């Protein structure tokens, strides 16, 4: 195969056939381009005869959502592949297996998860995932602790930071989450019905202070190697299995950012249930499942992160000072709450929304869900530095719902 170019489906098939021993010799493979994201081509390669299949993901040199006028580095494909492989080592069974990475084509060949569903779709449909909180908390505790100064040699960590410098994709986050929603940016996208709420964001100096503090942490606090985009669209699930995908935004940043992303997307679905579950009693019951999951995600993460720290902590002064562990974990909680709020606000007034709310067909229900998400999100941002318990997140969701 020649140097980099976007693959055709036939070229993807030829590459798949070249994998040693994966498909039967002479297999009549089929290919379907299934990429529904903004940044990549994704091919689903199948052998109908044997039932074997795989996924091939190729980075594009621009953002699909905008076009060639928004160029992007292809090196993000290397970052994603290396992060997936590392995640598979640190949190086995919770990410797809990577079979091969082609550095010339910026192409990752990996396990097919077609027997799973994107979690966002499942939640919209009212499906519960009893293993999710346990699995995602394990994934975050292990991938974050074991890439931090607490859990790995600090000189080796500095070298790893260099390998995961990801300025172009970080720039997307810096602008779309921590800047655009708080000003009249051309990148913003929101329904005219909530223009008053968007304009209120632009004028709220107290909110801007909290966002600026959180933005500074995102820019400067290289605590651990983040997934960087850990929303419910980046998680494949069944009731028995959780697989985290798409870590192309990976970089060394504040641990609370990944945790906050999970919390935010559970709460965005909470807001969207204004439409998806029509019966008020059933809606309240499912919303309680979502807030219970928020609680469990944090509490299980806290327990597992502390256990790793107590058993494998490498930093002597940090590990021998119990009060520091309390300080550190409370700071992670506060950061997670603040970042969750920023994530929620961005998904309502920023460039890229979530299907949980954006696909609501009824205008009145959609507006109500949007305003609820903004109210919860701004409450989390305002109060993040004072928070002492995950219960404050749940209280914010409940109080805004009842307003």
XYZ file of C-alpha atoms in Angstrom:
403
model
C 0.000 0.000 0.000
C 1.302 3.455 -0.915
C 1.856 6.404 1.416
C -1.025 8.013 3.242
C -4.341 8.528 1.476
C -7.941 7.947 2.607
C -8.729 4.300 1.987
C -11.459 2.960 -0.242
C -13.521 0.016 0.938
C -11.743 -2.278 -1.538
C -8.345 -1.181 -0.233
C -9.519 -1.831 3.323
C -10.482 -5.370 2.275
C -7.042 -5.986 0.769
C -5.347 -4.848 3.973
C -7.622 -7.111 6.019
C -6.762 -10.090 3.816
C -3.057 -9.424 4.420
C -3.374 -9.970 8.178
C -1.643 -13.233 9.031
C -4.090 -15.944 9.986
C -7.059 -13.744 10.865
C -9.378 -14.564 7.956
C -9.460 -17.905 6.106
C -7.347 -17.938 2.958
C -9.337 -16.718 -0.041
C -12.178 -15.346 2.101
C -14.734 -13.224 0.247
C -14.730 -10.243 2.563
C -17.275 -7.433 2.646
C -16.657 -3.878 3.847
C -18.953 -1.155 5.114
C -17.859 2.366 6.094
C -19.644 3.011 9.386
C -17.894 6.098 10.732
C -20.460 8.422 12.269
C -17.949 10.536 14.167
C -16.278 13.750 13.135
C -12.658 12.783 12.590
C -12.184 9.347 11.017
C -13.072 6.677 8.476
C -14.248 3.440 10.120
C -14.547 0.225 8.103
C -16.404 -2.872 9.301
C -14.769 -5.844 7.540
C -16.659 -9.145 7.627
C -16.243 -12.669 6.289
C -19.845 -13.899 5.898
C -18.717 -17.512 5.575
C -16.768 -17.764 8.840
C -18.534 -14.973 10.718
C -15.198 -13.381 11.609
C -14.945 -9.600 11.503
C -12.800 -6.652 12.527
C -12.764 -2.865 12.593
C -10.328 -0.626 10.711
C -10.132 3.012 11.805
C -8.218 5.548 9.721
C -7.589 9.128 10.776
C -8.513 11.854 8.307
C -6.368 15.002 8.011
C -9.385 17.212 8.726
C -12.573 17.245 10.808
C -15.391 15.547 8.896
C -17.954 17.703 10.689
C -16.466 20.846 9.097
C -14.397 19.654 6.121
C -10.922 20.290 4.781
C -10.977 23.871 6.068
C -10.368 22.409 9.579
C -7.079 20.491 9.268
C -6.063 18.008 11.982
C -2.869 16.133 12.759
C -2.746 12.509 11.672
C -0.499 11.705 14.637
C -3.635 11.374 16.732
C -4.001 7.884 15.214
C -0.666 6.865 16.750
C -1.734 8.353 20.070
C -5.025 6.455 19.951
C -3.396 3.145 19.053
C -0.704 3.423 21.725
C -3.283 4.495 24.320
C -5.576 1.570 23.477
C -2.690 -0.871 23.810
C -1.658 0.682 27.136
C -5.254 0.639 28.399
C -5.458 -3.042 27.468
C -2.420 -3.693 29.659
C -3.610 -1.583 32.599
C -7.328 -2.449 32.456
C -7.563 -5.791 30.637
C -10.887 -6.687 29.078
C -12.232 -3.137 29.147
C -11.015 -1.970 25.710
C -11.006 -3.552 22.230
C -7.945 -5.608 21.281
C -5.606 -3.870 18.821
C -4.378 -6.283 16.139
C -2.139 -3.906 14.187
C -1.248 -0.261 13.694
C -0.031 0.956 10.278
C 1.997 4.170 10.814
C 2.040 5.100 7.106
C -1.722 4.956 6.707
C -2.488 6.099 10.278
C -4.671 3.027 10.484
C -5.642 0.999 13.556
C -7.001 -2.524 13.090
C -8.910 -3.770 16.105
C -11.510 -6.068 17.585
C -15.057 -5.785 16.280
C -17.562 -4.955 19.027
C -20.720 -5.351 16.951
C -22.236 -7.540 19.663
C -22.193 -4.435 21.890
C -24.174 -1.200 21.564
C -23.039 2.386 21.975
C -24.036 3.224 25.532
C -25.643 6.533 24.565
C -28.099 4.691 22.314
C -28.879 2.165 25.013
C -29.563 4.827 27.630
C -31.820 6.736 25.244
C -33.796 3.514 24.917
C -34.052 3.173 28.691
C -31.673 0.205 29.038
C -29.869 -0.306 32.338
C -26.302 -1.532 32.533
C -25.685 -3.149 35.924
C -21.942 -3.671 35.364
C -21.144 -0.227 33.980
C -20.340 1.617 37.208
C -18.045 -1.172 38.389
C -16.324 -1.511 34.997
C -15.852 2.188 34.236
C -14.598 2.907 37.753
C -12.058 0.088 37.389
C -11.025 1.445 33.991
C -10.547 4.969 35.311
C -8.885 4.009 38.602
C -6.325 1.769 36.912
C -5.555 3.835 33.805
C -5.345 7.070 35.785
C -3.535 5.931 38.933
C -1.002 3.769 37.076
C -0.031 6.603 34.719
C 0.253 9.210 37.482
C 3.167 10.322 39.662
C 1.551 8.305 42.440
C 1.645 5.016 40.575
C 4.643 5.072 38.242
C 8.249 6.162 38.302
C 8.166 9.926 38.025
C 11.039 10.172 35.558
C 9.430 7.544 33.325
C 6.188 9.486 33.562
C 7.915 12.620 32.258
C 9.084 10.676 29.207
C 5.577 9.340 28.644
C 4.144 12.862 28.817
C 6.318 13.692 25.819
C 4.892 10.753 23.847
C 1.325 11.909 24.423
C 1.592 15.604 23.678
C -1.607 16.175 21.694
C -1.858 19.929 21.049
C -4.306 19.987 18.159
C -6.962 17.837 19.799
C -6.409 19.574 23.135
C -7.036 22.851 21.308
C -10.469 21.549 20.287
C -11.284 20.832 23.926
C -9.837 24.117 25.153
C -11.987 26.117 22.742
C -15.209 24.128 22.541
C -15.533 23.366 26.260
C -13.744 26.167 28.078
C -14.160 29.205 25.825
C -16.786 29.257 23.056
C -19.906 28.622 25.191
C -19.116 31.675 27.323
C -18.919 34.163 24.476
C -20.798 34.901 21.257
C -18.585 32.550 19.246
C -19.303 31.562 15.636
C -18.548 27.993 16.725
C -21.582 27.897 18.991
C -24.745 26.111 17.922
C -28.001 26.333 19.852
C -31.726 26.506 19.250
C -33.231 30.013 19.070
C -35.632 29.019 21.865
C -32.788 29.027 24.401
C -30.946 32.100 23.139
C -31.711 33.909 26.393
C -29.968 31.135 28.338
C -26.961 31.243 26.007
C -26.669 35.017 26.353
C -26.868 34.671 30.130
C -23.790 32.415 29.971
C -21.897 35.128 28.109
C -22.586 37.714 30.799
C -22.061 35.623 33.950
C -18.730 36.749 35.390
C -18.922 34.462 38.423
C -19.386 31.493 36.111
C -16.511 32.720 33.940
C -14.226 32.748 36.991
C -14.950 29.086 37.723
C -14.558 28.123 34.061
C -11.237 29.989 33.872
C -9.951 28.076 36.917
C -11.034 24.767 35.383
C -9.530 25.744 32.026
C -6.235 26.514 33.758
C -6.243 23.020 35.283
C -6.904 21.473 31.878
C -4.039 23.478 30.388
C -1.445 22.947 33.106
C -2.205 19.998 35.409
C -0.541 16.892 33.920
C -1.715 14.471 36.614
C -2.259 11.335 34.545
C -2.760 10.029 31.022
C -6.398 10.759 30.243
C -8.719 9.118 27.770
C -9.685 12.715 27.007
C -13.153 12.135 25.547
C -14.816 9.632 27.878
C -18.484 10.141 27.062
C -21.231 7.548 26.601
C -20.653 7.652 22.846
C -17.124 6.332 23.493
C -18.313 3.288 25.436
C -19.647 0.064 23.943
C -21.801 -1.955 26.341
C -23.930 -4.996 26.931
C -25.536 -5.697 30.303
C -22.505 -7.934 31.006
C -19.655 -6.050 29.321
C -18.109 -2.569 29.004
C -15.548 -1.589 26.352
C -14.033 1.896 26.160
C -13.128 3.108 22.669
C -11.795 6.205 20.844
C -8.985 7.596 23.062
C -7.600 9.842 20.311
C -7.932 12.894 22.598
C -5.537 11.233 25.080
C -3.005 13.503 26.778
C -1.587 14.117 30.243
C -4.129 16.230 32.117
C -6.254 16.530 35.263
C -7.725 13.224 36.438
C -11.084 14.842 37.200
C -11.637 15.555 33.511
C -12.259 11.896 32.623
C -14.440 11.336 35.675
C -16.407 14.508 34.958
C -17.041 13.433 31.379
C -18.710 10.221 32.554
C -20.836 12.071 35.115
C -21.838 14.755 32.591
C -23.086 12.291 30.028
C -25.152 10.349 32.541
C -26.758 13.655 33.547
C -27.300 14.734 29.935
C -29.266 11.536 29.454
C -31.089 12.330 32.707
C -32.193 15.634 31.161
C -33.097 14.011 27.844
C -35.432 11.533 29.505
C -37.900 14.427 29.586
C -38.888 13.044 26.179
C -37.608 9.479 25.879
C -39.680 8.083 28.766
C -43.184 9.561 28.572
C -44.601 7.996 31.738
C -43.712 10.236 34.684
C -43.295 7.375 37.148
C -41.076 5.320 34.847
C -39.077 8.437 33.960
C -38.460 9.192 37.643
C -37.404 5.585 38.237
C -34.918 5.619 35.349
C -33.571 8.993 36.424
C -32.949 7.515 39.856
C -30.999 4.702 38.161
C -28.873 7.352 36.425
C -28.169 9.301 39.627
C -27.459 6.038 41.466
C -24.955 5.277 38.707
C -23.313 8.687 39.139
C -22.951 7.950 42.856
C -21.604 4.445 42.238
C -19.115 5.576 39.598
C -17.529 8.075 41.978
C -17.673 5.922 45.102
C -16.231 2.871 43.352
C -13.560 4.985 41.672
C -12.632 6.543 45.016
C -12.380 3.128 46.681
C -10.342 1.542 43.885
C -8.010 4.515 43.414
C -7.274 4.600 47.153
C -6.676 0.829 47.188
C -4.143 1.130 44.372
C -2.510 4.035 46.176
C -2.277 2.110 49.450
C -0.990 -1.062 47.784
C 1.188 0.259 44.949
C 1.925 3.919 45.686
C 5.486 4.826 44.705
C 5.676 8.373 46.084
C 6.909 8.028 49.680
C 5.745 11.360 51.057
C 2.311 11.127 49.396
C 1.809 7.518 50.511
C 2.912 8.071 54.094
C 0.687 11.094 54.724
C -2.970 10.033 55.131
C -4.188 13.631 55.266
C -2.688 14.210 51.819
C -4.692 11.333 50.374
C -7.876 12.908 51.766
C -6.911 16.282 50.303
C -6.041 14.737 46.933
C -9.259 12.717 46.599
C -11.455 15.646 47.602
C -9.711 17.779 45.008
C -10.368 15.091 42.371
C -14.056 15.112 43.304
C -14.259 18.891 43.044
C -12.464 18.880 39.701
C -14.735 16.120 38.384
C -17.829 18.096 39.379
C -16.576 21.274 37.708
C -15.522 19.516 34.526
C -18.867 17.679 34.415
C -20.634 21.033 34.466
C -18.485 22.389 31.638
C -19.144 19.279 29.589
C -22.890 19.657 30.039
C -22.964 23.327 29.087
C -20.873 22.724 25.991
C -23.238 19.993 24.737
C -26.202 22.377 24.804
C -24.804 25.597 23.322
C -21.510 24.520 21.742
C -20.561 23.079 18.373
C -21.263 19.380 18.938
C -24.349 18.180 20.814
C -25.573 14.814 22.137
C -28.312 12.650 20.672
C -29.895 12.250 24.128
C -31.242 15.786 23.735
C -30.593 16.871 20.145
C -32.799 14.149 18.637
C -35.849 14.963 20.740
C -38.520 15.705 18.093
C -40.930 17.645 20.307
C -39.781 21.273 20.535
C -41.221 21.930 23.991
C -39.739 18.763 25.511
C -36.398 19.481 23.859
C -36.295 23.020 25.222
C -37.169 21.766 28.706
C -34.376 19.174 28.524
C -31.892 21.764 27.275
C -32.729 24.204 30.043
C -32.534 21.445 32.656
C -29.100 20.352 31.403
C -27.859 23.954 31.462
C -29.236 24.507 34.954
C -27.561 21.363 36.298
C -24.325 22.107 34.461
C -24.010 25.704 35.611
C -24.854 24.662 39.180
C -22.016 22.120 39.123
C -19.589 24.715 37.754
C -20.540 27.333 40.352
C -20.216 25.002 43.322
C -17.346 22.724 42.315
C -14.688 24.226 44.596
C -16.941 23.914 47.666
C -18.104 20.351 47.089
C -17.432 17.699 49.724
C -19.568 14.796 48.498
C -20.897 13.237 45.307
C -24.331 13.642 46.887
C -24.097 17.329 46.003
C -24.168 16.391 42.316
C -27.292 14.327 42.795
C -28.901 17.087 44.874
C -28.171 19.572 42.073
C -29.886 17.325 39.518
C -32.910 16.774 41.724
C -33.306 20.402 42.778
C -33.084 21.686 39.200
C -35.548 19.032 38.036
C -38.055 20.126 40.650
C -37.721 23.858 39.941
